[in-house]
């Protein structure tokens, strides 16, 4: 984490665009916000756009605003972020058509609202994030190379939690403080057995998963110390061979399906249209399967 803090400091000193990459839940959004808060733009707005959650047809008006139709004038995120920082979250999901428009805005620092031909100056620093391998997306022709170079001026790669086990202990203590305060409980720490269990896990969901796990432990524990049995790993644990025994294939497939659907929903911020698209099924079918599997959302 010290290395990450260092990089945040360096990124905050300049006004160059930043690309933050790393697996899901590693803290990309958090890092983006910290860069903003430590930069000379800190008094300006910090505006976040989750690209993954915006339908393609609305992308342009979301980003650049609109003066079209009966609607009154609508400012886009670029204008909102004027004088500050614009976080483009999940940038690899930006459709190719919108990439051209974004490139123009990034290069010229000018935008045009949809349905207008007036250019508006915008002073915006861009931080983009993605958990995809963006170089691969460029190589596959899904992401424009010119835009990639414009965004990738500074690059922050956040390693997964399993590659920085020393951070796990620090984060565990931090989350214990945070959630015991919220729950009004006095919890001193974790038992030896619990810590072993915590350290031996691989955290496919990274810091987010660790945080959820500690939050859950704080809520369910009956003692002033978190015990091994209070530590419940998330749904995305691959079942051990023993737990397969005695279950029918149908049951096992159902568990797997549940896991896949939950992971996809989480990735798409629970926007069902997006998740359905990612899974290549209709939204209707997704809703039906969710209901069947008892997934609320
Ligand atoms: N160093 C940290 N200290 C405390 N909390 C952290 C840290 N890193 C991440 N978190 C927490 O973990 C959660 C996930 O972080 P964040 O949303 O920034 O991840 P992300 O990389 O953007 O994930 P995704 O790719 O899924 O969007 C958040 O609740 C965040 O507050
Ligand atoms: Mg994020």
mmCIF file of C-alpha atoms and ligand atoms in Angstrom:
data_model
loop_
_atom_site.group_PDB
_atom_site.id
_atom_site.type_symbol
_atom_site.label_atom_id
_atom_site.label_comp_id
_atom_site.label_asym_id
_atom_site.label_seq_id
_atom_site.Cartn_x
_atom_site.Cartn_y
_atom_site.Cartn_z
ATOM 1 C CA UNK A 1 0.000 0.000 0.000
ATOM 2 C CA UNK A 2 2.964 2.302 0.594
ATOM 3 C CA UNK A 3 3.860 1.991 -3.065
ATOM 4 C CA UNK A 4 0.308 2.858 -4.058
ATOM 5 C CA UNK A 5 0.301 5.891 -1.768
ATOM 6 C CA UNK A 6 3.570 6.999 -3.399
ATOM 7 C CA UNK A 7 2.058 6.721 -6.843
ATOM 8 C CA UNK A 8 -1.027 8.635 -5.738
ATOM 9 C CA UNK A 9 1.255 11.460 -4.584
ATOM 10 C CA UNK A 10 3.098 11.527 -7.884
ATOM 11 C CA UNK A 11 -0.105 11.464 -9.905
ATOM 12 C CA UNK A 12 -1.570 14.240 -7.763
ATOM 13 C CA UNK A 13 1.378 16.512 -8.529
ATOM 14 C CA UNK A 14 0.729 16.582 -12.242
ATOM 15 C CA UNK A 15 -2.303 17.383 -14.335
ATOM 16 C CA UNK A 16 -1.750 14.545 -16.786
ATOM 17 C CA UNK A 17 -4.479 12.027 -17.510
ATOM 18 C CA UNK A 18 -4.238 8.812 -15.533
ATOM 19 C CA UNK A 19 -5.224 5.254 -16.335
ATOM 20 C CA UNK A 20 -5.740 2.994 -13.323
ATOM 21 C CA UNK A 21 -5.907 -0.729 -13.925
ATOM 22 C CA UNK A 22 -6.300 -3.680 -11.609
ATOM 23 C CA UNK A 23 -8.660 -6.523 -10.815
ATOM 24 C CA UNK A 24 -12.136 -5.939 -9.474
ATOM 25 C CA UNK A 25 -12.274 -4.556 -5.938
ATOM 26 C CA UNK A 26 -8.603 -3.585 -5.705
ATOM 27 C CA UNK A 27 -9.470 0.040 -4.920
ATOM 28 C CA UNK A 28 -9.271 1.811 -8.281
ATOM 29 C CA UNK A 29 -12.105 4.209 -7.563
ATOM 30 C CA UNK A 30 -10.733 4.992 -4.172
ATOM 31 C CA UNK A 31 -7.298 5.703 -5.630
ATOM 32 C CA UNK A 32 -8.836 7.986 -8.264
ATOM 33 C CA UNK A 33 -10.602 9.988 -5.588
ATOM 34 C CA UNK A 34 -7.424 10.290 -3.516
ATOM 35 C CA UNK A 35 -5.522 11.589 -6.542
ATOM 36 C CA UNK A 36 -8.182 14.254 -7.003
ATOM 37 C CA UNK A 37 -8.242 15.195 -3.314
ATOM 38 C CA UNK A 38 -4.470 15.651 -3.269
ATOM 39 C CA UNK A 39 -4.233 17.537 -6.557
ATOM 40 C CA UNK A 40 -4.452 21.238 -7.242
ATOM 41 C CA UNK A 41 -7.988 20.562 -8.468
ATOM 42 C CA UNK A 42 -9.169 19.417 -5.036
ATOM 43 C CA UNK A 43 -11.482 22.413 -4.611
ATOM 44 C CA UNK A 44 -13.071 21.653 -7.968
ATOM 45 C CA UNK A 45 -15.671 18.957 -8.568
ATOM 46 C CA UNK A 46 -14.935 15.233 -8.664
ATOM 47 C CA UNK A 47 -17.398 13.713 -11.090
ATOM 48 C CA UNK A 48 -17.765 9.994 -11.564
ATOM 49 C CA UNK A 49 -19.242 8.308 -14.623
ATOM 50 C CA UNK A 50 -19.805 4.588 -14.600
ATOM 51 C CA UNK A 51 -19.500 3.814 -18.312
ATOM 52 C CA UNK A 52 -20.731 0.255 -17.779
ATOM 53 C CA UNK A 53 -24.083 1.509 -16.466
ATOM 54 C CA UNK A 54 -24.926 3.884 -19.324
ATOM 55 C CA UNK A 55 -26.788 2.548 -22.344
ATOM 56 C CA UNK A 56 -24.978 3.245 -25.601
ATOM 57 C CA UNK A 57 -27.769 5.473 -26.904
ATOM 58 C CA UNK A 58 -27.484 7.823 -23.913
ATOM 59 C CA UNK A 59 -23.691 7.871 -23.718
ATOM 60 C CA UNK A 60 -23.133 11.068 -25.659
ATOM 61 C CA UNK A 61 -25.728 13.154 -23.873
ATOM 62 C CA UNK A 62 -24.477 11.815 -20.531
ATOM 63 C CA UNK A 63 -20.927 12.855 -21.294
ATOM 64 C CA UNK A 64 -21.386 15.976 -23.359
ATOM 65 C CA UNK A 65 -24.895 17.167 -22.552
ATOM 66 C CA UNK A 66 -27.790 17.862 -24.851
ATOM 67 C CA UNK A 67 -29.912 20.658 -26.239
ATOM 68 C CA UNK A 68 -32.000 18.334 -28.302
ATOM 69 C CA UNK A 69 -35.748 17.973 -28.563
ATOM 70 C CA UNK A 70 -38.281 19.299 -26.096
ATOM 71 C CA UNK A 71 -35.906 18.685 -23.209
ATOM 72 C CA UNK A 72 -34.459 21.722 -21.702
ATOM 73 C CA UNK A 73 -30.757 22.162 -21.774
ATOM 74 C CA UNK A 74 -28.857 19.354 -20.096
ATOM 75 C CA UNK A 75 -25.255 19.634 -19.079
ATOM 76 C CA UNK A 76 -23.061 16.597 -19.471
ATOM 77 C CA UNK A 77 -20.475 15.189 -17.095
ATOM 78 C CA UNK A 78 -17.639 17.023 -18.836
ATOM 79 C CA UNK A 79 -19.251 20.356 -18.075
ATOM 80 C CA UNK A 80 -20.097 19.251 -14.536
ATOM 81 C CA UNK A 81 -16.458 18.364 -13.963
ATOM 82 C CA UNK A 82 -15.189 21.710 -15.261
ATOM 83 C CA UNK A 83 -12.292 22.873 -13.102
ATOM 84 C CA UNK A 84 -12.030 19.467 -11.480
ATOM 85 C CA UNK A 85 -11.558 15.787 -12.221
ATOM 86 C CA UNK A 86 -13.669 13.446 -14.311
ATOM 87 C CA UNK A 87 -13.502 9.769 -13.407
ATOM 88 C CA UNK A 88 -14.411 7.529 -16.313
ATOM 89 C CA UNK A 89 -15.025 4.231 -14.578
ATOM 90 C CA UNK A 90 -14.861 0.997 -16.626
ATOM 91 C CA UNK A 91 -13.518 2.861 -19.651
ATOM 92 C CA UNK A 92 -12.923 -0.339 -21.665
ATOM 93 C CA UNK A 93 -16.704 -0.691 -21.902
ATOM 94 C CA UNK A 94 -17.044 2.533 -23.883
ATOM 95 C CA UNK A 95 -18.571 1.694 -27.270
ATOM 96 C CA UNK A 96 -16.321 2.393 -30.253
ATOM 97 C CA UNK A 97 -18.690 5.054 -31.592
ATOM 98 C CA UNK A 98 -18.382 7.127 -28.430
ATOM 99 C CA UNK A 99 -14.629 6.627 -28.287
ATOM 100 C CA UNK A 100 -14.135 8.972 -31.262
ATOM 101 C CA UNK A 101 -16.137 11.691 -29.528
ATOM 102 C CA UNK A 102 -14.269 11.213 -26.278
ATOM 103 C CA UNK A 103 -10.943 11.378 -28.087
ATOM 104 C CA UNK A 104 -11.918 14.702 -29.619
ATOM 105 C CA UNK A 105 -12.957 16.111 -26.237
ATOM 106 C CA UNK A 106 -9.743 14.908 -24.585
ATOM 107 C CA UNK A 107 -7.553 16.328 -27.350
ATOM 108 C CA UNK A 108 -9.209 19.687 -27.860
ATOM 109 C CA UNK A 109 -10.555 20.268 -24.335
ATOM 110 C CA UNK A 110 -13.722 21.392 -26.020
ATOM 111 C CA UNK A 111 -17.103 19.706 -26.176
ATOM 112 C CA UNK A 112 -20.346 20.177 -28.062
ATOM 113 C CA UNK A 113 -23.705 19.398 -26.513
ATOM 114 C CA UNK A 114 -25.824 17.035 -28.548
ATOM 115 C CA UNK A 115 -27.914 19.017 -31.023
ATOM 116 C CA UNK A 116 -25.746 22.098 -30.761
ATOM 117 C CA UNK A 117 -22.817 23.308 -32.821
ATOM 118 C CA UNK A 118 -21.363 25.603 -30.198
ATOM 119 C CA UNK A 119 -18.037 24.545 -28.810
ATOM 120 C CA UNK A 120 -17.651 24.854 -25.051
ATOM 121 C CA UNK A 121 -14.254 24.956 -23.363
ATOM 122 C CA UNK A 122 -13.821 22.480 -20.560
ATOM 123 C CA UNK A 123 -10.914 22.315 -18.143
ATOM 124 C CA UNK A 124 -11.039 18.737 -16.974
ATOM 125 C CA UNK A 125 -8.482 16.232 -15.830
ATOM 126 C CA UNK A 126 -9.392 12.692 -16.736
ATOM 127 C CA UNK A 127 -8.810 9.597 -14.657
ATOM 128 C CA UNK A 128 -9.967 6.385 -16.296
ATOM 129 C CA UNK A 129 -10.178 2.929 -14.739
ATOM 130 C CA UNK A 130 -10.708 -0.567 -15.992
ATOM 131 C CA UNK A 131 -10.360 -4.106 -14.718
ATOM 132 C CA UNK A 132 -9.998 -5.393 -18.264
ATOM 133 C CA UNK A 133 -6.709 -5.978 -20.031
ATOM 134 C CA UNK A 134 -6.966 -2.791 -22.045
ATOM 135 C CA UNK A 135 -3.884 -3.482 -24.184
ATOM 136 C CA UNK A 136 -5.587 -6.660 -25.300
ATOM 137 C CA UNK A 137 -8.759 -4.696 -26.069
ATOM 138 C CA UNK A 138 -6.642 -2.341 -28.211
ATOM 139 C CA UNK A 139 -5.031 -5.302 -29.983
ATOM 140 C CA UNK A 140 -8.473 -6.797 -30.659
ATOM 141 C CA UNK A 141 -9.737 -3.553 -32.132
ATOM 142 C CA UNK A 142 -12.269 -2.952 -29.355
ATOM 143 C CA UNK A 143 -10.500 0.111 -28.032
ATOM 144 C CA UNK A 144 -8.978 2.895 -30.117
ATOM 145 C CA UNK A 145 -5.230 3.063 -29.848
ATOM 146 C CA UNK A 146 -5.122 6.870 -30.124
ATOM 147 C CA UNK A 147 -7.561 7.228 -27.227
ATOM 148 C CA UNK A 148 -5.610 4.670 -25.219
ATOM 149 C CA UNK A 149 -2.427 6.748 -25.558
ATOM 150 C CA UNK A 150 -4.270 9.919 -24.541
ATOM 151 C CA UNK A 151 -5.587 8.324 -21.359
ATOM 152 C CA UNK A 152 -2.543 6.232 -20.492
ATOM 153 C CA UNK A 153 -0.186 9.156 -19.897
ATOM 154 C CA UNK A 154 0.313 8.062 -16.305
ATOM 155 C CA UNK A 155 -0.376 4.470 -15.441
ATOM 156 C CA UNK A 156 -1.215 3.034 -12.053
ATOM 157 C CA UNK A 157 -1.445 -0.724 -11.771
ATOM 158 C CA UNK A 158 -3.039 -1.849 -8.527
ATOM 159 C CA UNK A 159 -1.943 -5.370 -7.649
ATOM 160 C CA UNK A 160 -4.477 -7.907 -6.414
ATOM 161 C CA UNK A 161 -4.675 -8.493 -2.678
ATOM 162 C CA UNK A 162 -3.224 -12.003 -2.940
ATOM 163 C CA UNK A 163 0.047 -10.447 -4.169
ATOM 164 C CA UNK A 164 0.314 -8.155 -1.140
ATOM 165 C CA UNK A 165 -0.511 -10.283 1.892
ATOM 166 C CA UNK A 166 1.170 -7.749 4.196
ATOM 167 C CA UNK A 167 -1.702 -5.375 3.356
ATOM 168 C CA UNK A 168 -4.312 -7.859 4.511
ATOM 169 C CA UNK A 169 -3.444 -7.416 8.198
ATOM 170 C CA UNK A 170 -3.439 -3.633 7.927
ATOM 171 C CA UNK A 171 -6.789 -3.647 6.138
ATOM 172 C CA UNK A 172 -8.335 -6.112 8.592
ATOM 173 C CA UNK A 173 -7.518 -3.789 11.490
ATOM 174 C CA UNK A 174 -8.784 -0.793 9.575
ATOM 175 C CA UNK A 175 -12.119 -2.458 8.740
ATOM 176 C CA UNK A 176 -12.537 -3.779 12.292
ATOM 177 C CA UNK A 177 -12.282 -0.201 13.578
ATOM 178 C CA UNK A 178 -14.616 1.105 10.919
ATOM 179 C CA UNK A 179 -17.375 -1.478 11.384
ATOM 180 C CA UNK A 180 -17.186 -1.993 15.134
ATOM 181 C CA UNK A 181 -17.654 1.745 15.476
ATOM 182 C CA UNK A 182 -20.644 1.661 13.163
ATOM 183 C CA UNK A 183 -22.169 -1.323 14.967
ATOM 184 C CA UNK A 184 -21.415 0.149 18.383
ATOM 185 C CA UNK A 185 -19.441 -2.938 19.393
ATOM 186 C CA UNK A 186 -16.177 -3.126 21.248
ATOM 187 C CA UNK A 187 -14.045 -5.547 19.279
ATOM 188 C CA UNK A 188 -10.374 -5.792 20.037
ATOM 189 C CA UNK A 189 -9.195 -7.864 17.101
ATOM 190 C CA UNK A 190 -9.261 -11.341 15.627
ATOM 191 C CA UNK A 191 -8.322 -14.662 17.163
ATOM 192 C CA UNK A 192 -5.251 -16.492 15.945
ATOM 193 C CA UNK A 193 -7.348 -19.085 14.168
ATOM 194 C CA UNK A 194 -9.439 -16.401 12.482
ATOM 195 C CA UNK A 195 -6.337 -14.559 11.289
ATOM 196 C CA UNK A 196 -4.956 -17.758 9.840
ATOM 197 C CA UNK A 197 -8.188 -18.325 7.970
ATOM 198 C CA UNK A 198 -8.125 -14.733 6.734
ATOM 199 C CA UNK A 199 -4.534 -14.953 5.524
ATOM 200 C CA UNK A 200 -5.018 -18.285 3.800
ATOM 201 C CA UNK A 201 -7.754 -17.107 1.489
ATOM 202 C CA UNK A 202 -7.160 -15.940 -2.088
ATOM 203 C CA UNK A 203 -9.632 -13.009 -2.327
ATOM 204 C CA UNK A 204 -10.855 -13.120 -5.909
ATOM 205 C CA UNK A 205 -12.934 -10.046 -4.988
ATOM 206 C CA UNK A 206 -9.888 -8.310 -3.474
ATOM 207 C CA UNK A 207 -10.300 -5.493 -0.906
ATOM 208 C CA UNK A 208 -14.051 -5.299 -1.462
ATOM 209 C CA UNK A 209 -14.383 -8.961 -0.548
ATOM 210 C CA UNK A 210 -12.165 -8.617 2.509
ATOM 211 C CA UNK A 211 -14.169 -5.604 3.625
ATOM 212 C CA UNK A 212 -17.486 -7.461 3.251
ATOM 213 C CA UNK A 213 -16.075 -10.403 5.142
ATOM 214 C CA UNK A 214 -14.996 -8.263 8.103
ATOM 215 C CA UNK A 215 -18.247 -6.318 8.087
ATOM 216 C CA UNK A 216 -20.164 -9.606 8.238
ATOM 217 C CA UNK A 217 -17.915 -10.932 11.021
ATOM 218 C CA UNK A 218 -18.441 -7.814 13.124
ATOM 219 C CA UNK A 219 -22.194 -8.083 12.734
ATOM 220 C CA UNK A 220 -22.453 -11.758 13.638
ATOM 221 C CA UNK A 221 -19.828 -12.095 16.358
ATOM 222 C CA UNK A 222 -20.979 -12.513 19.935
ATOM 223 C CA UNK A 223 -17.635 -11.901 21.503
ATOM 224 C CA UNK A 224 -15.126 -9.086 21.820
ATOM 225 C CA UNK A 225 -12.833 -10.887 19.413
ATOM 226 C CA UNK A 226 -13.584 -12.192 15.940
ATOM 227 C CA UNK A 227 -13.460 -15.977 15.946
ATOM 228 C CA UNK A 228 -12.780 -18.418 13.174
ATOM 229 C CA UNK A 229 -16.460 -19.268 12.818
ATOM 230 C CA UNK A 230 -17.326 -15.578 12.346
ATOM 231 C CA UNK A 231 -15.243 -15.504 9.182
ATOM 232 C CA UNK A 232 -17.439 -16.532 6.284
ATOM 233 C CA UNK A 233 -15.920 -16.396 2.843
ATOM 234 C CA UNK A 234 -17.946 -15.095 -0.051
ATOM 235 C CA UNK A 235 -20.045 -16.916 -2.577
ATOM 236 C CA UNK A 236 -17.218 -16.931 -5.060
ATOM 237 C CA UNK A 237 -15.298 -19.651 -3.324
ATOM 238 C CA UNK A 238 -14.922 -22.683 -5.528
ATOM 239 C CA UNK A 239 -16.446 -25.606 -3.634
ATOM 240 C CA UNK A 240 -14.012 -28.062 -2.139
ATOM 241 C CA UNK A 241 -14.324 -31.588 -3.536
ATOM 242 C CA UNK A 242 -15.807 -32.773 -0.199
ATOM 243 C CA UNK A 243 -18.710 -30.377 -0.499
ATOM 244 C CA UNK A 244 -19.529 -31.875 -3.880
ATOM 245 C CA UNK A 245 -20.216 -35.229 -2.262
ATOM 246 C CA UNK A 246 -23.836 -36.033 -1.716
ATOM 247 C CA UNK A 247 -25.062 -33.300 -4.061
ATOM 248 C CA UNK A 248 -26.765 -33.952 -7.343
ATOM 249 C CA UNK A 249 -25.306 -32.575 -10.564
ATOM 250 C CA UNK A 250 -28.323 -30.289 -10.822
ATOM 251 C CA UNK A 251 -27.670 -28.854 -7.397
ATOM 252 C CA UNK A 252 -24.002 -28.286 -8.217
ATOM 253 C CA UNK A 253 -24.835 -26.641 -11.531
ATOM 254 C CA UNK A 254 -27.325 -24.423 -9.742
ATOM 255 C CA UNK A 255 -24.651 -23.315 -7.283
ATOM 256 C CA UNK A 256 -22.277 -22.558 -10.123
ATOM 257 C CA UNK A 257 -24.953 -20.628 -12.002
ATOM 258 C CA UNK A 258 -25.745 -18.630 -8.907
ATOM 259 C CA UNK A 259 -22.080 -17.785 -8.497
ATOM 260 C CA UNK A 260 -21.702 -16.704 -12.127
ATOM 261 C CA UNK A 261 -24.845 -14.560 -12.055
ATOM 262 C CA UNK A 262 -23.864 -12.899 -8.778
ATOM 263 C CA UNK A 263 -20.370 -12.156 -10.023
ATOM 264 C CA UNK A 264 -21.660 -10.682 -13.257
ATOM 265 C CA UNK A 265 -24.264 -8.571 -11.456
ATOM 266 C CA UNK A 266 -21.639 -7.279 -9.099
ATOM 267 C CA UNK A 267 -19.351 -6.438 -11.998
ATOM 268 C CA UNK A 268 -22.150 -4.557 -13.750
ATOM 269 C CA UNK A 269 -23.092 -2.698 -10.566
ATOM 270 C CA UNK A 270 -26.394 -4.629 -10.522
ATOM 271 C CA UNK A 271 -27.558 -3.043 -13.776
ATOM 272 C CA UNK A 272 -29.543 -5.982 -15.145
ATOM 273 C CA UNK A 273 -29.550 -4.919 -18.792
ATOM 274 C CA UNK A 274 -25.745 -4.874 -18.709
ATOM 275 C CA UNK A 275 -25.438 -8.149 -16.859
ATOM 276 C CA UNK A 276 -27.858 -9.846 -19.252
ATOM 277 C CA UNK A 277 -25.823 -8.573 -22.190
ATOM 278 C CA UNK A 278 -22.601 -9.826 -20.635
ATOM 279 C CA UNK A 279 -24.149 -13.248 -20.092
ATOM 280 C CA UNK A 280 -25.643 -13.229 -23.586
ATOM 281 C CA UNK A 281 -29.171 -13.918 -22.331
ATOM 282 C CA UNK A 282 -32.279 -11.749 -22.376
ATOM 283 C CA UNK A 283 -33.006 -9.541 -19.389
ATOM 284 C CA UNK A 284 -36.269 -11.457 -18.954
ATOM 285 C CA UNK A 285 -34.391 -14.704 -18.689
ATOM 286 C CA UNK A 286 -31.940 -13.162 -16.227
ATOM 287 C CA UNK A 287 -34.778 -11.966 -13.994
ATOM 288 C CA UNK A 288 -36.376 -15.386 -14.160
ATOM 289 C CA UNK A 289 -33.144 -17.167 -13.241
ATOM 290 C CA UNK A 290 -32.484 -14.689 -10.412
ATOM 291 C CA UNK A 291 -35.903 -15.342 -8.963
ATOM 292 C CA UNK A 292 -35.385 -19.086 -9.255
ATOM 293 C CA UNK A 293 -32.044 -18.884 -7.501
ATOM 294 C CA UNK A 294 -33.329 -16.512 -4.847
ATOM 295 C CA UNK A 295 -31.098 -13.616 -5.855
ATOM 296 C CA UNK A 296 -32.664 -10.318 -4.891
ATOM 297 C CA UNK A 297 -31.734 -7.155 -6.721
HETATM 298 N N1 LIG B 1 -6.599 0.740 0.660
HETATM 299 C C1 LIG B 1 -7.877 0.669 1.007
HETATM 300 N N2 LIG B 1 -8.249 1.014 2.248
HETATM 301 C C2 LIG B 1 -9.552 0.931 2.623
HETATM 302 N N3 LIG B 1 -10.537 0.532 1.832
HETATM 303 C C3 LIG B 1 -10.227 0.183 0.588
HETATM 304 C C4 LIG B 1 -8.881 0.226 0.096
HETATM 305 N N4 LIG B 1 -8.869 -0.192 -1.178
HETATM 306 C C5 LIG B 1 -10.147 -0.486 -1.477
HETATM 307 N N5 LIG B 1 -10.962 -0.260 -0.434
HETATM 308 C C6 LIG B 1 -12.418 -0.492 -0.389
HETATM 309 O O1 LIG B 1 -12.722 -1.616 -1.199
HETATM 310 C C7 LIG B 1 -13.909 -1.413 -1.930
HETATM 311 C C8 LIG B 1 -13.628 -1.532 -3.398
HETATM 312 O O2 LIG B 1 -12.847 -0.423 -3.837
HETATM 313 P P1 LIG B 1 -13.098 0.294 -5.241
HETATM 314 O O3 LIG B 1 -14.554 0.452 -5.488
HETATM 315 O O4 LIG B 1 -12.240 1.478 -5.291
HETATM 316 O O5 LIG B 1 -12.530 -0.869 -6.195
HETATM 317 P P2 LIG B 1 -12.436 -0.932 -7.784
HETATM 318 O O6 LIG B 1 -11.058 -1.360 -8.093
HETATM 319 O O7 LIG B 1 -12.946 0.338 -8.374
HETATM 320 O O8 LIG B 1 -13.426 -2.141 -8.105
HETATM 321 P P3 LIG B 1 -14.225 -2.470 -9.474
HETATM 322 O O9 LIG B 1 -13.209 -2.860 -10.509
HETATM 323 O O10 LIG B 1 -15.078 -3.635 -9.093
HETATM 324 O O11 LIG B 1 -14.993 -1.255 -9.826
HETATM 325 C C9 LIG B 1 -14.429 -0.042 -1.519
HETATM 326 O O12 LIG B 1 -15.407 -0.200 -0.520
HETATM 327 C C10 LIG B 1 -13.197 0.661 -0.997
HETATM 328 O O13 LIG B 1 -13.537 1.628 -0.044
HETATM 329 MG MG1 LIG B 2 -14.621 0.633 -9.635
#
